[in-house]
Coordinates of C-alpha atoms and ligand atoms in Angstrom, one line a residue:
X100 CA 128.9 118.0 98.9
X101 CA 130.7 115.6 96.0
X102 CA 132.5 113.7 98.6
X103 CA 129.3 113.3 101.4
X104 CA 127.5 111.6 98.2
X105 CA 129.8 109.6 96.9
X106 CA 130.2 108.6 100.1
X107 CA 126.8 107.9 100.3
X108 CA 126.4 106.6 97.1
X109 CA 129.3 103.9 97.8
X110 CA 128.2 103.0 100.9
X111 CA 131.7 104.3 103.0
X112 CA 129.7 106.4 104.7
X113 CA 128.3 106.3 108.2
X114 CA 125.2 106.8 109.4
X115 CA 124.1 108.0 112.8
X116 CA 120.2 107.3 114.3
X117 CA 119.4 109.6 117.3
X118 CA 116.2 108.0 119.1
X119 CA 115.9 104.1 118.5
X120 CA 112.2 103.8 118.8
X121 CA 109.3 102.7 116.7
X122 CA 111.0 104.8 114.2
X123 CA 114.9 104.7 114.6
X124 CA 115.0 101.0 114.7
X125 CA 113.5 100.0 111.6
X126 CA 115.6 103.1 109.6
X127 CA 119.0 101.2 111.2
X128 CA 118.1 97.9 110.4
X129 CA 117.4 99.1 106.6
X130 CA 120.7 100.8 106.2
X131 CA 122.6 98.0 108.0
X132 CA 120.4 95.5 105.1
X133 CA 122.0 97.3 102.3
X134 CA 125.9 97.6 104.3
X135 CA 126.0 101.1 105.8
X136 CA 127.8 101.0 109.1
X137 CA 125.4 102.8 111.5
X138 CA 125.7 103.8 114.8
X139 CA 122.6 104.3 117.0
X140 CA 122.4 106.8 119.7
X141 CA 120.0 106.6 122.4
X142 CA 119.5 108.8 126.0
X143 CA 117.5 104.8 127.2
X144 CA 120.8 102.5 128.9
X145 CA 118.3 99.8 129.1
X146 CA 117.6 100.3 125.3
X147 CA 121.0 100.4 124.1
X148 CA 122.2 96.9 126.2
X149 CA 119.2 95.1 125.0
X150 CA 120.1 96.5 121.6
X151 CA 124.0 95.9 121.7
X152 CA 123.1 92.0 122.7
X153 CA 121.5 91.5 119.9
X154 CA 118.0 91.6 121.6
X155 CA 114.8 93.4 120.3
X156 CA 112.7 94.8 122.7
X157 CA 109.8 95.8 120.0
X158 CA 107.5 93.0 119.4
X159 CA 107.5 93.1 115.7
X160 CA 111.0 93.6 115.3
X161 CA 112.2 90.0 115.2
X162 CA 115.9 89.6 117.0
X163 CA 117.7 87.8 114.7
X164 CA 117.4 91.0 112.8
X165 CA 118.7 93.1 115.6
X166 CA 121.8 90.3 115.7
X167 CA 122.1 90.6 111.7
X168 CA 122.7 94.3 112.3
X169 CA 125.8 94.0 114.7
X170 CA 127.1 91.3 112.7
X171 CA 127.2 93.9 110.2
X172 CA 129.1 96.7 112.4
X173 CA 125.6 98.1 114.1
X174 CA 127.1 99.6 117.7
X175 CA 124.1 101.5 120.2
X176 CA 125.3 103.8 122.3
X177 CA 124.6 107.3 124.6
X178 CA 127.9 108.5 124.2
X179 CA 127.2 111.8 121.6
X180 CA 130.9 112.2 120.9
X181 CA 130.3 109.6 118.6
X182 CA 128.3 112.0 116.1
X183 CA 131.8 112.9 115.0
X184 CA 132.5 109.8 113.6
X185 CA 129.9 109.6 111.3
X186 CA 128.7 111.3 107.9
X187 CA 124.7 111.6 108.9
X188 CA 122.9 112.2 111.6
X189 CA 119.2 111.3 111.3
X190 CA 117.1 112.4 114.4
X191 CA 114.1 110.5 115.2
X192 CA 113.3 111.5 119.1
X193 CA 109.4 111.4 120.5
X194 CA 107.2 114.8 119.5
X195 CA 105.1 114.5 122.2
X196 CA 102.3 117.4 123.7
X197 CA 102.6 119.2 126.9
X198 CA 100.1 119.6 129.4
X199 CA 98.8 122.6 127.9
X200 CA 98.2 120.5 124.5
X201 CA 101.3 122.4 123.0
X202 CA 104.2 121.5 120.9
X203 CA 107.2 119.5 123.4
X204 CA 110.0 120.3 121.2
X205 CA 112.4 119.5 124.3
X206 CA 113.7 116.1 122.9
X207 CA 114.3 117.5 120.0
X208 CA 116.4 120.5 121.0
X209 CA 117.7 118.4 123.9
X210 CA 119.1 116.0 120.8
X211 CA 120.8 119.1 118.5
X212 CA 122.2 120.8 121.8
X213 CA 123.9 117.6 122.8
X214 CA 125.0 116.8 119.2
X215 CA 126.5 120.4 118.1
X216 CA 129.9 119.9 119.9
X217 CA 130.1 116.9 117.9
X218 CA 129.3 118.0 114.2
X219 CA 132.1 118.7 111.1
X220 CA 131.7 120.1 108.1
X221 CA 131.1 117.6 105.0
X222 CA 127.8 116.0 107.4
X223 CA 124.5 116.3 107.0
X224 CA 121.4 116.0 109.5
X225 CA 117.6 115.1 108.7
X226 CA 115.0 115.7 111.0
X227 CA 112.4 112.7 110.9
X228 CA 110.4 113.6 114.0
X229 CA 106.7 114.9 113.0
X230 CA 107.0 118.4 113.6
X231 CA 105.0 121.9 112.8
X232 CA 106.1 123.8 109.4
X233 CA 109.0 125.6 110.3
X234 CA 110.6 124.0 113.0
X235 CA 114.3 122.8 110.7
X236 CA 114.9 126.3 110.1
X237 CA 113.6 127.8 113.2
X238 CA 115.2 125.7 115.7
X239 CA 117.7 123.6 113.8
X240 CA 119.3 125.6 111.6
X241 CA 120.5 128.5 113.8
X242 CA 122.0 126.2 116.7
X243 CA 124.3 124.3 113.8
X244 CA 125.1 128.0 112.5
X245 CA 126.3 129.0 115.6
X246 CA 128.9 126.3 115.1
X247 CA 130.6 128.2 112.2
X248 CA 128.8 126.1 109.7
X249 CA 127.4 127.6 106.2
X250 CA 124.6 125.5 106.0
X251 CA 124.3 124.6 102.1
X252 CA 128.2 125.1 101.7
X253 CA 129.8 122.5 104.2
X254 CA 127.1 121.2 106.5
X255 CA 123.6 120.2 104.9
X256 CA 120.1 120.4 106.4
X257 CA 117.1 118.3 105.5
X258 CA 113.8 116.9 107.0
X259 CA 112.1 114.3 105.9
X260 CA 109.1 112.7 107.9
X261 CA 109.1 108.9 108.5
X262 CA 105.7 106.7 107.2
X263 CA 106.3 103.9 109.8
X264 CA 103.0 101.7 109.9
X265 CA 104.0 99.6 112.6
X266 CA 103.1 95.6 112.6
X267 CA 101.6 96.2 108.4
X268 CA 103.2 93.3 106.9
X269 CA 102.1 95.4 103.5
X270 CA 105.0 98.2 103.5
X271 CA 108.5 98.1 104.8
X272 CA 111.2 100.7 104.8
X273 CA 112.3 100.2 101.8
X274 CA 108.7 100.6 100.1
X275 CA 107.4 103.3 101.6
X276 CA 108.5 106.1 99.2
X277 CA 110.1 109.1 101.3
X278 CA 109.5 113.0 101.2
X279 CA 112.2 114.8 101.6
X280 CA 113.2 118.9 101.5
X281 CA 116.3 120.9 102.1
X282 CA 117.2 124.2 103.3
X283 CA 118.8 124.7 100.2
X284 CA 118.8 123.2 97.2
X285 CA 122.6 121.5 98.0
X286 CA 120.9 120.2 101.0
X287 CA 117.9 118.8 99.2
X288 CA 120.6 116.9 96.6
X289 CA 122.4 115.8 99.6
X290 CA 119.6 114.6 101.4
X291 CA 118.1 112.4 98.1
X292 CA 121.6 110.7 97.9
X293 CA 121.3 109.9 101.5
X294 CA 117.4 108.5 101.3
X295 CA 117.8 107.1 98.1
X296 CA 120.4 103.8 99.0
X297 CA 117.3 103.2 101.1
X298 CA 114.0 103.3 99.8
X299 CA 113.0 102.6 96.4
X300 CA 111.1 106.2 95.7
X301 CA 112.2 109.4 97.5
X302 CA 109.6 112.4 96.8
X303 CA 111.9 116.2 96.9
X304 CA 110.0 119.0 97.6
X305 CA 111.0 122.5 97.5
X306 CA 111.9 123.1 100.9
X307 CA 111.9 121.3 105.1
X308 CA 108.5 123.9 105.1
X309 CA 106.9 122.0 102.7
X310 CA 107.9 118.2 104.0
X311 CA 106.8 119.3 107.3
X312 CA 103.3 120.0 106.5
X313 CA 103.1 117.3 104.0
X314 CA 103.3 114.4 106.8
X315 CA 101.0 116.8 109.2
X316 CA 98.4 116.5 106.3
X317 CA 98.6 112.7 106.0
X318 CA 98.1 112.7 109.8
X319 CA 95.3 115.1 110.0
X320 CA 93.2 113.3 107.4
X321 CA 93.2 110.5 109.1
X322 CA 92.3 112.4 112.3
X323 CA 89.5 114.5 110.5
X324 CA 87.9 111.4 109.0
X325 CA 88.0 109.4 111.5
X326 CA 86.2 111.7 113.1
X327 CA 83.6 111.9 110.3
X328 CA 83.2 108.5 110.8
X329 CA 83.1 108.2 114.5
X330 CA 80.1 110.9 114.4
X331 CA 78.7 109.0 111.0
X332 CA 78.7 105.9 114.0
X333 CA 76.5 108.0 116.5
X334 CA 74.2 108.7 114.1
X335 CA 73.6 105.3 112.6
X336 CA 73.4 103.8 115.8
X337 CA 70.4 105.6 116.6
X338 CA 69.2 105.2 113.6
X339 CA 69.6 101.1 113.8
X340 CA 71.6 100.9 111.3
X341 CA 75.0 99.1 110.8
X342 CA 77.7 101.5 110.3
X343 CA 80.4 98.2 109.5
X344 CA 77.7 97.8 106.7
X345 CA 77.5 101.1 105.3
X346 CA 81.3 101.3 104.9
X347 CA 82.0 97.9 103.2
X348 CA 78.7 99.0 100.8
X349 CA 80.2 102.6 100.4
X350 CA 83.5 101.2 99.8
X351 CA 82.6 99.6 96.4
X352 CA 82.8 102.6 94.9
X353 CA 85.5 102.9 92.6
X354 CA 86.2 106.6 92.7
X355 CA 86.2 109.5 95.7
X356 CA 85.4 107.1 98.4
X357 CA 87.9 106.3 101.0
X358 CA 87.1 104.1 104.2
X359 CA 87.7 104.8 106.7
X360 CA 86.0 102.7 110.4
X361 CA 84.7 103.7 113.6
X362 CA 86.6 103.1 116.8
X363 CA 86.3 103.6 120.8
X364 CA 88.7 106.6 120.0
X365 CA 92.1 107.6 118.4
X366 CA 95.7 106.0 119.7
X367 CA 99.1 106.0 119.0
X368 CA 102.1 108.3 119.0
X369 CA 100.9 110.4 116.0
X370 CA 97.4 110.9 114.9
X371 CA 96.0 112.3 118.5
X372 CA 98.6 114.4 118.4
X373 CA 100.3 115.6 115.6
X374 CA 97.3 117.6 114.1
X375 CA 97.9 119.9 117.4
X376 CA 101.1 121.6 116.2
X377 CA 99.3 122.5 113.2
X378 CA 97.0 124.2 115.2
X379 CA 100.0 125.9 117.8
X380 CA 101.3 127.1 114.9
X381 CA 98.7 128.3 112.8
X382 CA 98.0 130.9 116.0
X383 CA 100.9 132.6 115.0
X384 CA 99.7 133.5 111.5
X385 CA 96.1 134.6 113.5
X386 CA 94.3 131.4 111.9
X387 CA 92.1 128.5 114.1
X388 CA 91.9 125.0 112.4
X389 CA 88.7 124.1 112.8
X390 CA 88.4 120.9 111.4
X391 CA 91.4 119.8 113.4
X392 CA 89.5 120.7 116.6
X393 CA 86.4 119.6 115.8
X394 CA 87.7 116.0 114.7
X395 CA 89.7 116.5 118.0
X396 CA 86.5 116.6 120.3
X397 CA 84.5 113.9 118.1
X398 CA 87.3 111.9 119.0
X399 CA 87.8 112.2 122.3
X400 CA 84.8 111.7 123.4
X401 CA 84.4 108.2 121.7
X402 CA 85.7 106.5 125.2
X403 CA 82.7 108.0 126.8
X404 CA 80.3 107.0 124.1
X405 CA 81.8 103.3 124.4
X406 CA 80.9 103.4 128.7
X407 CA 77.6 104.9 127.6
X408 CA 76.8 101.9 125.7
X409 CA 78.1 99.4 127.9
X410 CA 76.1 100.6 130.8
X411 CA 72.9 100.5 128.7
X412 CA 74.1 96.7 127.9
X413 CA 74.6 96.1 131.7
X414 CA 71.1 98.1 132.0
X415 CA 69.1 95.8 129.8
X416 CA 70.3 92.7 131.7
X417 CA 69.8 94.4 135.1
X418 CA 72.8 95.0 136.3
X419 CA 74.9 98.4 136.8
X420 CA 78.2 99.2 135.7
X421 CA 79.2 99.8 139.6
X422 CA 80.0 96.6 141.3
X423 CA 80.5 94.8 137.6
X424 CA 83.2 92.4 136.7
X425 CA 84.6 93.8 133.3
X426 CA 87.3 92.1 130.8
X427 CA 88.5 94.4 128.5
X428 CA 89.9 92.6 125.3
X429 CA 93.0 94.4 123.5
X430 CA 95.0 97.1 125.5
X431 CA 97.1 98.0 122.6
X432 CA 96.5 101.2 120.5
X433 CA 95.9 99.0 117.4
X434 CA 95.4 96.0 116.2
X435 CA 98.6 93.4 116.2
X436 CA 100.9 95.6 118.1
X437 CA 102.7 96.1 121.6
X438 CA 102.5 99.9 121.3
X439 CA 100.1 101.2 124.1
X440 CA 100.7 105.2 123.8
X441 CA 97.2 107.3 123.8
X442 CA 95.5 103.9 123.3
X443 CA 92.1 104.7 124.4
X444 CA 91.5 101.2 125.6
X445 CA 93.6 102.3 128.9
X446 CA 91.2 105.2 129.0
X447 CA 88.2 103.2 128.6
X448 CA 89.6 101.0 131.7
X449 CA 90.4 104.3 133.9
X450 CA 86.5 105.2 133.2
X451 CA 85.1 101.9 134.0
X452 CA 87.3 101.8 137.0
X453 CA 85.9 105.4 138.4
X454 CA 82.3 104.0 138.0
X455 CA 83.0 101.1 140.3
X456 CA 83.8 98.5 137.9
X457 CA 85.9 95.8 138.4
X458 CA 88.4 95.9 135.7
X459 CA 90.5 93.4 134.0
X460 CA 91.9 93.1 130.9
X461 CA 93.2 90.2 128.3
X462 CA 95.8 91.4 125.6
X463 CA 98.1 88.7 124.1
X464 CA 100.7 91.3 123.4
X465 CA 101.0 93.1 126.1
X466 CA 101.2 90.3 129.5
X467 CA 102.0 92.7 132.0
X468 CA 100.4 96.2 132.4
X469 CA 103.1 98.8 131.4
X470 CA 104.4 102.3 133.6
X471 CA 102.6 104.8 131.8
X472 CA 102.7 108.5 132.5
X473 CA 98.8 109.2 133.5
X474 CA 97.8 105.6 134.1
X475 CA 98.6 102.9 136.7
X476 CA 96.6 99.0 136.8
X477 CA 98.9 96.4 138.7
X478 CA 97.2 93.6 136.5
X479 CA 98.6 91.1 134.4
X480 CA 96.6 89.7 130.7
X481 CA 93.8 87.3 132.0
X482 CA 94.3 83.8 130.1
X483 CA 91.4 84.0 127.5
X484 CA 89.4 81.0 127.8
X485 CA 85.6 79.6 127.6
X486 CA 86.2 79.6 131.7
X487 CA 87.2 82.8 132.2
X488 CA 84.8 84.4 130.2
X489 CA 82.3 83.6 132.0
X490 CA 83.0 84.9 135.0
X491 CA 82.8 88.6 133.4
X492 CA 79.3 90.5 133.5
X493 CA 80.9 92.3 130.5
X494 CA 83.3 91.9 127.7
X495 CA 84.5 94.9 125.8
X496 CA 86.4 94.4 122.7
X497 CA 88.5 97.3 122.6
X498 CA 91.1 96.6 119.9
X499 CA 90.9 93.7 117.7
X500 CA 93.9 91.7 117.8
X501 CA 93.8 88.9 115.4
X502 CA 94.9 86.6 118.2
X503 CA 91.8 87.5 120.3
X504 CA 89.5 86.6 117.6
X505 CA 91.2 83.4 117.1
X506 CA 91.1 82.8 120.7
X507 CA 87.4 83.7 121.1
X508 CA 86.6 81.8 117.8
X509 CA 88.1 78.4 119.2
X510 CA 86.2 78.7 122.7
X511 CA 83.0 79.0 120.6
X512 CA 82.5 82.2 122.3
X513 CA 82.7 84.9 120.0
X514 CA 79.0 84.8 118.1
X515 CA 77.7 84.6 121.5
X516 CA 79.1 87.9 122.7
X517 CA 79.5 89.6 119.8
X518 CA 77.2 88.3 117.0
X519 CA 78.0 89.0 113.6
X520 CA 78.1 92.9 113.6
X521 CA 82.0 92.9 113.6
X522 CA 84.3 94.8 115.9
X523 CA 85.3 98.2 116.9
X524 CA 89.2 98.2 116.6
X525 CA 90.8 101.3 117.6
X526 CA 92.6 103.2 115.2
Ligands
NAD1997 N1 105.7 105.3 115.8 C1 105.3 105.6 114.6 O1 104.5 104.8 114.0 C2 105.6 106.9 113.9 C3 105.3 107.0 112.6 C4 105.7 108.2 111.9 C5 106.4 109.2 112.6 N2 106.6 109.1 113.9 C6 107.4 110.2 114.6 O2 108.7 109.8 114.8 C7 109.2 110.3 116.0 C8 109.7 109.2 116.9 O3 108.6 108.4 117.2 P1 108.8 106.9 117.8 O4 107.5 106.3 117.7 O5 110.0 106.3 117.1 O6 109.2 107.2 119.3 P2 109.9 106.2 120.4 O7 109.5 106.7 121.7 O8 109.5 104.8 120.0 O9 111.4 106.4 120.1 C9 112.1 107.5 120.4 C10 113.5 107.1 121.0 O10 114.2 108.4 121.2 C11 114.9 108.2 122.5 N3 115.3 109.6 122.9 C12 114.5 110.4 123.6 N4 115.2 111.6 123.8 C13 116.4 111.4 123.3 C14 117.6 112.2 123.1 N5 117.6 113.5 123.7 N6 118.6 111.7 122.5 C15 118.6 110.5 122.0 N7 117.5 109.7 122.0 C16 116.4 110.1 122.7 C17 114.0 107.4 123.3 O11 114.7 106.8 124.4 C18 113.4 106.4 122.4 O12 114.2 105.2 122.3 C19 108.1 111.2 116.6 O13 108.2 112.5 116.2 C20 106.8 110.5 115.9 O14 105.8 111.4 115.9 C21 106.3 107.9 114.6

């Protein structure tokens, strides 16, 4: 344990990040800042040429930092037999739900089962990947013990979820203080030496248990009150009141008041679905999260709300939804990103289409319409424009990029269509 942190400590050590996503990529680019070697391991070929070329292939991650990082020594690779080379392995592969709504743990197991042949004692792992309480020692732990490892004694277990708020110029890496827990309490020193060349705060807590529900409770209150608000949104807008004018009045408060704002429904990789291995797990101790499931269907049910309210917009000018010409504005999960997984913009298309709509879209990050899993459009952004505005029965402004704002502001086209009431960006 002495040598892995003074390893660490002096930098000799080398770092290895399974998974170079939204979450790997950043965590490489940090350690290769401060002059760890790292080598990132990936099951994507595309991923790791674009990588190794110095290329990024995630808008916000500018290349010339990808190029900095194999300057300084940063190889991608899918060869696992590499894991032997280096003194950490830090696993940040997707968490996705099944079909059934249930815990995927597949790329996650998939990872450790192809990473076990590979691992010697003096190394440690962390777990990053959002995950139910439970899951280091239930599914990590025995697979490297089967190995011959002590963990605690020569190999060293952690988990520590990543805080990644992608395209927030407010928080980098570095600033976003880290929670981390051991298996033991050698693991949990090991794994603060390894966070800590990193980040300028890590949080210990007293065991993976505990850092594993921490980040599910950031994530499901966000999910409950956004639901809150979603509902808050319902009610106000039958009532005729602004709801974008409650919350900035509401928001003055100094103390116990948190805002949070309304949107056509939730997106991204984590909120809509990390709260649901809370709720998988919490079967097995005979207890229902209600609050989870209840935020769960105020959520998803925002798309329909949105078609609801576009069709009474279409209704009051005389026109149907059927046979419409619809632009919707901002494909991305949220504002000033790339990232379109669970973006309920794509939903909101898929429902406009199955009424008969005619459906485009306009999305300054995203040009082409990406292969996703449940959804397919062959279309390509629309140019936004005075012109082409005009030839749409109805705009939707799903997620509001500043870009489109800008755009709509300079064609002297945004108070027409959308006033002064503000927008409804996704969350
Ligand atoms: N994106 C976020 O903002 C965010 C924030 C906090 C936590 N998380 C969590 O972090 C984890 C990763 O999320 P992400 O957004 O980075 O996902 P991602 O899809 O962007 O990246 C995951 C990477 O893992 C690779 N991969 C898949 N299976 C693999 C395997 N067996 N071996 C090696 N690589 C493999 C994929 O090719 C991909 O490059 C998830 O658990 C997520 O919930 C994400």
């Amino acid at each position: 344990m002495d040598r892995l942190i003074r390893k660490l400590e002096d930098h000799s050590a080398i770092i290895g990040i399974i998974g170079l996503g939204y979450v790997g990529l950043p965590l490489m680019l940090r350690y290769s800042e401060v002059g760890l070697k790292v080598i990132g391991f990936d099951v994507d070929n595309e991923k790791i040429k674009t990588l190794q070329s110095g290329e990024s292939y995630i808008e916000h991650i500018p290349s010339s930092s990808i190029k900095a990082a194999v300057g300084n020594g940063f190889v991608a690779t899918s060869d696992f037999s590499r894991a032997k080379d280096v003194d950490a392995l830090l696993i940040c592969v997707p968490t996705p739900l099944n079909k059934y709504r249930e815990p995927d743990l597949s790329f996650v197991t998939n990872t450790v089962d192809s990473l076990v042949p590979y691992l010697h004692a003096g190394q440690i792992m962390s777990l990053e990947s959002t995950t139910y309480p439970g899951t280091t020692e239930e599914e990590l732990l025995p697979r490297i013990e089967k190995q011959g490892f002590k963990v605690g004694k020569n190999y060293y277990l952690v988990f520590s979820p990543e805080r990644e708020d992608p395209g927030n110029p407010d928080f980098k890496t570095q600033t976003i203080p880290k929670v981390v827990g051991g298996v033991t309490d050698e693991c949990l020193q090991t794994g603060i030496a390894l966070y800590s060349q990193v980040v300028d705060q890590v949080v210990p807590v007293s065991s993976t248990r505990a850092a594993e529900l921490t980040k599910l409770l950031e994530n499901i209150h966000r999910a409950v009150n956004i639901g809150l608000v979603n509902e808050m949104k319902i009610v106000a807008d039958k009532m005729g009141i602004d709801i974008h004018e409650v919350i900035s009045a509401a928001a003055t408060k100094p103390f116990g008041f948190t805002p949070y704002y309304p949107g056509p429904g939730l997106g991204g990789h984590c909120i809509p679905i990390d709260p649901f291995y809370l709720t998988w797990k919490a079967r097995e101790y005979g207890l229902a999260t209600r609050f989870i499931e209840l935020a769960g269907e105020v959520n998803t049910k925002m798309p329909e709300w949105v078609i609801g309210k576009a069709m009474d917009a279409l209704n009051e000018r005389g026109k149907s939804l059927k046979g419409s010409r619809v632009l919707v504005l901002g494909v991305a999960y949220k504002k000033n990103v790339d990232d379109m997984r669970e973006s309920p913009a794509v939903e909101l298309m898929q429902l406009l289409q199955d009424k008969g709509a005619d459906v485009n879209y306009s999305d300054p990050h995203v040009p082409e319409f990406p292969k996703m899993r449940s959804y397919s459009f062959d279309l390509k952004s629309v140019e936004l424009n005075a012109e082409t505005l005009r030839n749409y029965d109805l705009v939707l402004l799903a997620t509001d990029h500043t870009a489109l704002s800008s755009t709509l502001l300079r064609s002297n086209e945004y108070e027409r269509i959308f006033g002064n009431s503000g927008t409804c960006g996704s969350e």
